[in-house]
Short mmCIF file of C-alpha atoms and ligand atoms in Angstrom, two decimals:
data_model
loop_
_atom_site.label_atom_id
_atom_site.label_comp_id
_atom_site.label_asym_id
_atom_site.label_seq_id
_atom_site.Cartn_x
_atom_site.Cartn_y
_atom_site.Cartn_z
CA MET I 1 80.33 69.30 40.20
CA THR I 2 77.30 69.75 42.43
CA VAL I 3 76.64 66.50 44.24
CA LEU I 4 73.79 65.39 46.49
CA LEU I 5 74.73 62.71 49.03
CA THR I 6 71.76 60.77 50.34
CA GLY I 7 72.70 59.34 53.73
CA GLY I 8 75.41 62.00 53.71
CA THR I 9 75.72 62.34 57.50
CA GLY I 10 76.41 58.61 57.97
CA TYR I 11 79.78 56.93 58.42
CA ILE I 12 80.79 56.64 54.76
CA GLY I 13 78.74 59.66 53.63
CA SER I 14 80.48 62.09 55.98
CA HIS I 15 83.95 60.94 54.89
CA THR I 16 82.88 61.09 51.23
CA ALA I 17 81.49 64.61 51.69
CA THR I 18 84.89 65.66 53.05
CA ALA I 19 86.84 64.08 50.20
CA LEU I 20 84.53 65.61 47.55
CA SER I 21 84.71 69.01 49.15
CA GLU I 22 88.51 68.83 49.33
CA ALA I 23 88.53 67.91 45.63
CA GLY I 24 86.60 71.12 44.86
CA HIS I 25 83.07 69.76 44.44
CA GLU I 26 79.92 71.32 45.93
CA VAL I 27 78.16 68.94 48.29
CA ILE I 28 74.63 68.88 49.65
CA LEU I 29 73.53 66.24 52.15
CA LEU I 30 70.12 64.68 52.59
CA ASP I 31 69.51 62.45 55.59
CA ASN I 32 66.64 61.43 57.84
CA PHE I 33 69.09 60.90 60.76
CA CYS I 34 67.76 57.41 61.49
CA ASN I 35 71.36 56.28 62.04
CA SER I 36 73.38 59.48 62.40
CA HIS I 37 73.58 62.69 64.43
CA ARG I 38 73.20 66.38 63.56
CA ALA I 39 76.49 67.03 65.40
CA ILE I 40 78.29 65.64 62.34
CA LEU I 41 77.47 68.87 60.51
CA GLU I 42 79.55 71.05 62.83
CA ARG I 43 82.44 68.64 62.55
CA LEU I 44 82.21 68.59 58.77
CA GLU I 45 82.23 72.38 58.78
CA LYS I 46 85.39 72.36 60.91
CA ILE I 47 87.14 70.01 58.49
CA VAL I 48 86.12 71.57 55.17
CA GLY I 49 86.15 75.17 56.40
CA LYS I 50 82.61 76.06 55.35
CA SER I 51 79.09 74.99 56.21
CA VAL I 52 77.72 72.05 54.28
CA PRO I 53 74.00 72.33 53.43
CA CYS I 54 71.97 69.47 54.82
CA ILE I 55 68.31 68.72 54.16
CA GLU I 56 66.59 66.69 56.85
CA GLY I 57 64.33 64.27 55.00
CA ASP I 58 63.71 60.82 53.67
CA VAL I 59 64.62 59.57 50.20
CA ARG I 60 61.10 58.15 50.04
CA ASP I 61 59.75 61.72 50.04
CA THR I 62 59.91 62.10 46.24
CA ALA I 63 58.65 65.70 46.21
CA LEU I 64 61.23 66.85 48.77
CA VAL I 65 64.07 65.15 46.90
CA LYS I 66 62.92 66.64 43.57
CA ARG I 67 62.75 70.12 45.11
CA THR I 68 66.23 69.71 46.61
CA LEU I 69 67.71 68.56 43.29
CA GLN I 70 66.20 71.55 41.49
CA GLU I 71 66.99 74.18 44.13
CA TYR I 72 70.66 73.28 44.34
CA GLY I 73 71.17 72.48 40.65
CA VAL I 74 72.41 68.97 41.49
CA GLU I 75 74.31 67.18 38.70
CA VAL I 76 75.13 63.87 40.39
CA VAL I 77 73.55 61.90 43.24
CA ILE I 78 75.66 59.62 45.43
CA HIS I 79 73.10 57.28 46.93
CA LEU I 80 74.34 56.06 50.32
CA ALA I 81 71.07 56.21 52.29
CA GLY I 82 69.99 52.81 53.48
CA LEU I 83 69.72 50.37 56.33
CA LYS I 84 72.74 48.08 56.59
CA ALA I 85 72.59 45.61 59.50
CA VAL I 86 72.51 42.04 58.22
CA GLY I 87 71.01 40.51 61.39
CA GLU I 88 68.30 43.15 61.61
CA SER I 89 67.43 42.58 57.95
CA VAL I 90 66.74 38.91 58.69
CA LYS I 91 64.34 39.91 61.49
CA THR I 92 62.58 42.79 59.73
CA PRO I 93 62.98 42.20 55.97
CA LEU I 94 60.06 44.43 55.01
CA ASN I 95 61.72 47.44 56.63
CA TYR I 96 64.79 46.74 54.53
CA TYR I 97 62.91 46.33 51.24
CA GLU I 98 60.79 49.38 52.08
CA ASN I 99 63.69 51.64 53.00
CA ASN I 100 66.36 50.46 50.58
CA VAL I 101 64.45 49.35 47.47
CA HIS I 102 61.44 51.66 47.65
CA GLY I 103 63.75 54.48 48.78
CA THR I 104 65.82 54.03 45.61
CA LEU I 105 62.74 53.94 43.37
CA SER I 106 61.50 57.16 44.91
CA LEU I 107 64.91 58.77 44.43
CA LEU I 108 65.03 57.67 40.78
CA ARG I 109 61.57 59.16 40.16
CA ALA I 110 62.69 62.46 41.71
CA MET I 111 65.87 62.42 39.60
CA ASP I 112 63.84 61.75 36.44
CA GLU I 113 61.47 64.62 37.19
CA ALA I 114 64.35 66.98 37.97
CA ASP I 115 66.33 65.77 34.94
CA VAL I 116 69.34 64.59 36.98
CA ASN I 117 70.93 61.72 35.08
CA ASN I 118 74.00 60.62 37.02
CA MET I 119 74.20 58.38 40.05
CA ILE I 120 76.89 56.66 42.10
CA PHE I 121 75.38 53.82 44.13
CA SER I 122 76.66 52.34 47.40
CA SER I 123 76.44 48.61 46.92
CA SER I 124 78.24 45.94 48.88
CA ALA I 125 80.47 42.90 48.47
CA THR I 126 77.67 41.06 50.23
CA VAL I 127 75.93 40.73 46.81
CA TYR I 128 78.50 38.03 45.93
CA GLY I 129 77.44 35.72 48.80
CA ASP I 130 79.72 32.73 49.47
CA PRO I 131 82.79 33.22 47.29
CA GLN I 132 83.12 30.63 44.55
CA TYR I 133 86.67 31.80 43.87
CA LEU I 134 89.11 34.35 45.28
CA PRO I 135 89.94 37.10 44.75
CA ILE I 136 86.44 38.24 43.83
CA ASP I 137 86.23 40.20 40.60
CA GLU I 138 83.19 42.05 39.26
CA ASP I 139 82.15 39.03 37.14
CA HIS I 140 81.83 36.74 40.16
CA PRO I 141 78.29 35.26 40.36
CA LEU I 142 75.82 37.17 42.53
CA ALA I 143 74.05 35.23 45.27
CA PRO I 144 73.44 37.25 48.45
CA THR I 145 72.54 35.17 51.49
CA ASN I 146 70.39 37.63 53.49
CA PRO I 147 67.67 40.26 52.94
CA TYR I 148 70.11 43.18 53.27
CA GLY I 149 72.26 41.75 50.48
CA ARG I 150 69.19 41.06 48.37
CA THR I 151 68.06 44.70 48.67
CA LYS I 152 71.45 45.70 47.23
CA LEU I 153 71.20 43.18 44.39
CA TYR I 154 67.62 44.19 43.50
CA ILE I 155 68.63 47.86 43.48
CA GLU I 156 71.57 47.08 41.19
CA GLN I 157 69.20 45.28 38.81
CA ILE I 158 66.69 48.15 38.89
CA LEU I 159 69.50 50.61 38.11
CA GLU I 160 70.78 48.46 35.26
CA ASP I 161 67.28 48.22 33.72
CA HIS I 162 66.83 51.97 34.12
CA VAL I 163 70.12 52.68 32.35
CA ARG I 164 69.30 50.19 29.58
CA ALA I 165 65.99 51.97 28.94
CA ASN I 166 67.47 55.50 28.94
CA ASP I 167 70.52 56.45 26.87
CA ASN I 168 71.17 59.60 28.89
CA ILE I 169 71.39 57.91 32.31
CA LYS I 170 74.71 56.84 33.85
CA VAL I 171 75.24 54.84 37.01
CA VAL I 172 78.50 53.87 38.69
CA ASN I 173 77.85 50.95 41.00
CA LEU I 174 80.40 50.63 43.81
CA ARG I 175 80.64 47.37 45.74
CA TYR I 176 82.42 48.16 49.01
CA PHE I 177 84.39 45.51 50.89
CA ASN I 178 84.94 46.18 54.66
CA PRO I 179 85.25 49.92 55.38
CA VAL I 180 86.97 50.70 58.69
CA GLY I 181 88.93 53.51 60.35
CA SER I 182 88.36 57.23 60.68
CA HIS I 183 89.23 60.63 59.33
CA SER I 184 92.67 61.95 60.36
CA SER I 185 91.04 64.78 62.36
CA ALA I 186 89.38 62.14 64.60
CA LEU I 187 86.20 64.20 64.18
CA LEU I 188 84.50 61.65 61.92
CA GLY I 189 84.37 57.91 62.43
CA GLU I 190 82.21 54.89 63.03
CA ASP I 191 80.08 55.20 66.13
CA PRO I 192 77.22 52.72 65.82
CA ARG I 193 74.24 52.89 68.17
CA GLY I 194 74.13 50.05 70.72
CA ILE I 195 76.56 47.15 70.69
CA PRO I 196 78.50 47.07 67.43
CA ASN I 197 78.03 44.09 65.09
CA ASN I 198 81.24 44.63 63.19
CA LEU I 199 84.73 43.68 64.24
CA MET I 200 86.57 47.02 64.26
CA PRO I 201 84.01 49.16 66.17
CA PHE I 202 83.53 46.30 68.66
CA MET I 203 87.28 46.08 69.20
CA ALA I 204 87.50 49.86 69.64
CA ARG I 205 85.04 49.62 72.52
CA VAL I 206 86.93 46.72 74.09
CA ALA I 207 90.14 48.76 73.85
CA SER I 208 88.43 51.72 75.53
CA GLY I 209 87.14 49.47 78.34
CA GLU I 210 83.48 50.03 77.42
CA LEU I 211 83.10 46.35 76.49
CA LYS I 212 84.82 43.58 78.38
CA GLU I 213 86.12 41.26 75.70
CA LEU I 214 85.92 40.46 72.04
CA SER I 215 84.38 37.21 70.84
CA VAL I 216 86.30 35.79 67.91
CA PHE I 217 83.75 33.93 65.83
CA GLY I 218 85.48 30.65 65.01
CA ASP I 219 89.10 29.55 64.62
CA ASP I 220 88.46 26.51 62.44
CA TYR I 221 88.09 28.18 59.03
CA PRO I 222 90.44 27.11 56.22
CA THR I 223 92.50 30.32 56.57
CA MET I 224 96.09 31.10 57.69
CA ASP I 225 95.19 30.98 61.41
CA GLY I 226 91.66 29.58 61.33
CA THR I 227 89.89 32.93 61.83
CA GLY I 228 87.82 34.77 59.20
CA VAL I 229 89.64 36.80 56.54
CA ARG I 230 88.29 40.07 55.12
CA ASP I 231 89.39 42.88 52.83
CA TYR I 232 89.45 45.87 55.21
CA ILE I 233 89.57 49.22 53.43
CA HIS I 234 90.34 52.55 55.10
CA VAL I 235 87.20 54.68 54.93
CA VAL I 236 89.24 57.64 53.62
CA ASP I 237 90.49 55.47 50.71
CA LEU I 238 86.88 54.49 50.10
CA ALA I 239 85.80 58.15 50.18
CA GLU I 240 88.50 58.95 47.63
CA GLY I 241 87.11 56.09 45.51
CA HIS I 242 83.90 58.12 45.21
CA VAL I 243 85.83 61.14 43.96
CA ALA I 244 87.45 58.89 41.34
CA ALA I 245 84.03 57.46 40.40
CA LEU I 246 82.66 60.98 40.00
CA GLU I 247 85.52 61.91 37.72
CA PHE I 248 84.95 58.71 35.73
CA LEU I 249 81.22 59.42 35.14
CA PRO I 250 81.67 61.54 31.98
CA ARG I 251 83.72 58.68 30.45
CA SER I 252 81.21 56.02 31.44
CA THR I 253 78.89 54.64 28.79
CA GLY I 254 76.07 53.52 31.06
CA PHE I 255 76.08 51.10 33.99
CA GLU I 256 79.53 50.25 35.39
CA THR I 257 80.38 48.22 38.48
CA PHE I 258 83.58 48.45 40.53
CA ASN I 259 84.75 46.55 43.59
CA LEU I 260 86.36 48.88 46.12
CA GLY I 261 88.82 47.10 48.38
CA THR I 262 92.56 46.73 48.84
CA GLY I 263 92.92 43.23 47.41
CA SER I 264 94.53 41.96 50.65
CA GLY I 265 92.82 39.84 53.25
CA PHE I 266 93.55 39.98 56.99
CA SER I 267 92.40 37.50 59.62
CA VAL I 268 90.61 38.46 62.83
CA LEU I 269 93.75 37.60 64.83
CA GLN I 270 95.89 39.80 62.57
CA VAL I 271 93.47 42.70 63.08
CA ILE I 272 93.58 42.17 66.85
CA GLN I 273 97.40 42.24 66.78
CA SER I 274 97.46 45.42 64.75
CA TYR I 275 94.88 47.07 67.03
CA GLU I 276 96.93 46.14 70.10
CA VAL I 277 99.92 47.96 68.63
CA ALA I 278 97.71 50.96 67.77
CA CYS I 279 96.18 51.32 71.23
CA GLY I 280 99.19 50.11 73.21
CA LYS I 281 97.27 47.53 75.21
CA LYS I 282 96.09 43.95 75.06
CA ILE I 283 92.64 43.30 73.58
CA PRO I 284 91.06 40.57 75.71
CA TYR I 285 89.37 38.01 73.46
CA GLN I 286 87.86 34.58 73.53
CA ILE I 287 87.40 32.13 70.67
CA VAL I 288 83.71 31.22 70.39
CA LYS I 289 81.56 29.34 67.86
CA ARG I 290 81.31 30.52 64.26
CA ARG I 291 78.73 33.26 63.64
CA PRO I 292 75.88 31.80 61.54
CA GLY I 293 76.05 32.92 57.93
CA ASP I 294 79.74 33.95 58.09
CA ILE I 295 82.12 32.97 55.33
CA ALA I 296 85.79 32.00 55.69
CA SER I 297 87.47 34.51 53.37
CA CYS I 298 86.47 37.44 51.22
CA TYR I 299 88.75 39.83 49.35
CA THR I 300 88.61 41.61 46.06
CA ASP I 301 90.52 41.71 42.86
CA PRO I 302 90.98 45.51 42.75
CA ASN I 303 92.38 45.61 39.20
CA LYS I 304 89.32 47.04 37.44
CA ALA I 305 88.97 49.94 39.89
CA ASN I 306 92.74 50.53 39.85
CA ALA I 307 92.92 50.61 36.05
CA VAL I 308 89.66 52.30 35.05
CA LEU I 309 89.05 54.65 37.98
CA LYS I 310 92.79 55.31 38.37
CA TRP I 311 92.30 54.86 42.09
CA LYS I 312 93.98 52.58 44.61
CA ALA I 313 93.39 51.93 48.30
CA ASN I 314 96.80 52.69 49.81
CA ARG I 315 96.32 52.99 53.55
CA SER I 316 97.61 50.08 55.65
CA LEU I 317 95.88 47.98 58.28
CA SER I 318 97.96 49.75 60.89
CA GLU I 319 96.66 53.15 59.69
CA MET I 320 93.11 51.79 59.83
CA CYS I 321 93.57 50.66 63.45
CA LEU I 322 95.39 53.83 64.54
CA SER I 323 92.71 56.10 63.11
CA SER I 324 89.93 53.98 64.61
CA TRP I 325 91.61 54.23 68.01
CA ASP I 326 92.17 58.01 67.68
CA PHE I 327 88.46 58.47 67.01
CA GLN I 328 87.42 56.12 69.83
CA ARG I 329 89.64 57.98 72.32
CA ARG I 330 88.07 61.27 71.36
CA LEU I 331 84.61 59.80 72.03
CA ASN I 332 85.50 58.73 75.56
P1 LIG B 1 75.31 54.66 57.98
O1 LIG B 1 74.13 54.03 58.64
O2 LIG B 1 76.33 55.29 58.83
O3 LIG B 1 74.80 55.75 56.92
C1 LIG B 1 73.59 55.64 56.22
C2 LIG B 1 72.87 56.96 56.37
O4 LIG B 1 71.63 56.90 55.66
C3 LIG B 1 72.53 57.28 57.81
O5 LIG B 1 72.99 58.59 58.11
C4 LIG B 1 71.01 57.19 57.88
O6 LIG B 1 70.48 58.11 58.81
C5 LIG B 1 70.63 57.51 56.44
N1 LIG B 1 69.36 56.94 55.97
C6 LIG B 1 68.94 55.66 56.07
N2 LIG B 1 67.74 55.52 55.48
C7 LIG B 1 67.39 56.74 54.99
C8 LIG B 1 66.29 57.22 54.25
N3 LIG B 1 65.26 56.43 53.93
N4 LIG B 1 66.27 58.52 53.89
C9 LIG B 1 67.30 59.35 54.22
N5 LIG B 1 68.37 58.94 54.92
C10 LIG B 1 68.43 57.64 55.29
O7 LIG B 1 75.94 53.55 57.03
P2 LIG B 1 77.30 53.58 56.20
O8 LIG B 1 78.20 52.56 56.76
O9 LIG B 1 77.77 54.98 56.05
O10 LIG B 1 76.77 53.03 54.82
C11 LIG B 1 76.42 53.86 53.73
C12 LIG B 1 75.98 52.99 52.58
O11 LIG B 1 77.03 52.10 52.22
C13 LIG B 1 74.75 52.13 52.90
O12 LIG B 1 73.92 52.10 51.76
C14 LIG B 1 75.36 50.77 53.15
O13 LIG B 1 74.47 49.73 52.85
C15 LIG B 1 76.55 50.77 52.19
N6 LIG B 1 77.63 49.85 52.61
C16 LIG B 1 78.18 49.99 53.87
C17 LIG B 1 79.17 49.09 54.27
C18 LIG B 1 79.78 49.19 55.66
O14 LIG B 1 80.39 48.22 56.10
N7 LIG B 1 79.67 50.30 56.36
C19 LIG B 1 79.62 48.08 53.41
C20 LIG B 1 79.04 48.00 52.14
C21 LIG B 1 78.04 48.89 51.74
N1 LIG B 2 84.11 39.05 63.90
C1 LIG B 2 84.48 38.52 65.14
N2 LIG B 2 83.94 39.10 66.25
C2 LIG B 2 83.08 40.15 66.22
C3 LIG B 2 82.71 40.68 64.95
C4 LIG B 2 83.25 40.09 63.81
O1 LIG B 2 85.25 37.58 65.21
O2 LIG B 2 82.61 40.59 67.28
C5 LIG B 2 84.70 38.47 62.68
C6 LIG B 2 83.69 37.93 61.68
O3 LIG B 2 83.39 36.58 61.96
C7 LIG B 2 84.43 38.12 60.35
C8 LIG B 2 85.27 39.38 60.58
O4 LIG B 2 85.38 39.52 62.01
O5 LIG B 2 85.33 37.04 60.13
C9 LIG B 2 84.64 40.65 60.01
O6 LIG B 2 83.30 40.74 60.50
P1 LIG B 2 82.41 42.04 60.25
O7 LIG B 2 81.08 41.79 60.90
O8 LIG B 2 83.17 43.24 60.67
O9 LIG B 2 82.28 42.11 58.66
P2 LIG B 2 81.56 41.08 57.64
O10 LIG B 2 81.43 39.75 58.29
O11 LIG B 2 80.27 41.71 57.34
O12 LIG B 2 82.47 41.02 56.47
#
């Protein structure tokens, strides 16, 4: 199929482009490069063995998106473009609503005008908010606790309304848990600008000596060792989840949601231990206060995705840490 990836040069988009290409699909990227680099394109070319077309532009530019969809004969859009930093979304909520929600509306208009009826949307486990039970299945109540999460929930609701009003439109809504790790080539990976907010990229920079020590946010949670537990998923497994979602689209009847995670939770201390083995050195860390807004544990029930998409996240925590470290070493 011919697939347009909005936000296609970002962390998840670049891995997804690779997986789709390897599965025989034609990919076109559209990105405004607000959180990615052009250099990704050369690396993608190296991995997939051919150049990947990339349009520099914003999803809010409806005319440009429409033209792109028509010129390339796009059949499916994977909509990854968006801003994703929780803390930043609390400080500048309008930017988040403008970019994420308005961006999606503009994209949907362009798709309507170009008669493109299939979308896979990048949502997040953050739409569930504080877990009321674990593991989290797709029927868990939705109650995001920050503007970023609310943009994802509003977009999901817009998509659901759009599908309900139009028999020919299909949307697969993917709620990602915690994507980490890198492509096996070490050419693609997570390289956030500035000081990373997330555990794995922060730890990678501590391991490389760029940052002095890791702060572990709280050791008094009701978990196995008191530190926060998350469902880390290898980004290549996640990318393959998109291929499975694409193959599921023709069988879908309208709007379908899937959680993408492994179903296993690991604590911060367990991740540190695994990273130490991967990089062959100690990760200096200090236990500090809880991070405001954090929850104790979050992991998915992966059964729906496993059964319906016929997809499973198989890569281990140790593979996630090893690939993260391989990528980090190449950066330094
Ligand atoms: P990323 O920042 O690496 O990639 C997003 C890409 O979108 C970037 O390349 C950025 O330049 C581009 N972009 C942003 N706004 C745009 C716009 N208006 N027009 C065109 N391009 C735009 O982030 P990622 O980690 O690859 O995340 C991809 C998607 O997955 C996002 O929607 C994010 O909210 C969602 N998600 C990510 C995570 C995670 O932990 N990484 C978890 C759950 C959901
Ligand atoms: N975490 C930490 N130190 C950091 C970053 C994160 O201890 O510098 C913890 C955080 O409290 C949570 C886990 O690591 O328990 C995963 O955090 P991350 O920000 O990567 O993902 P999220 O909280 O969004 O699930």
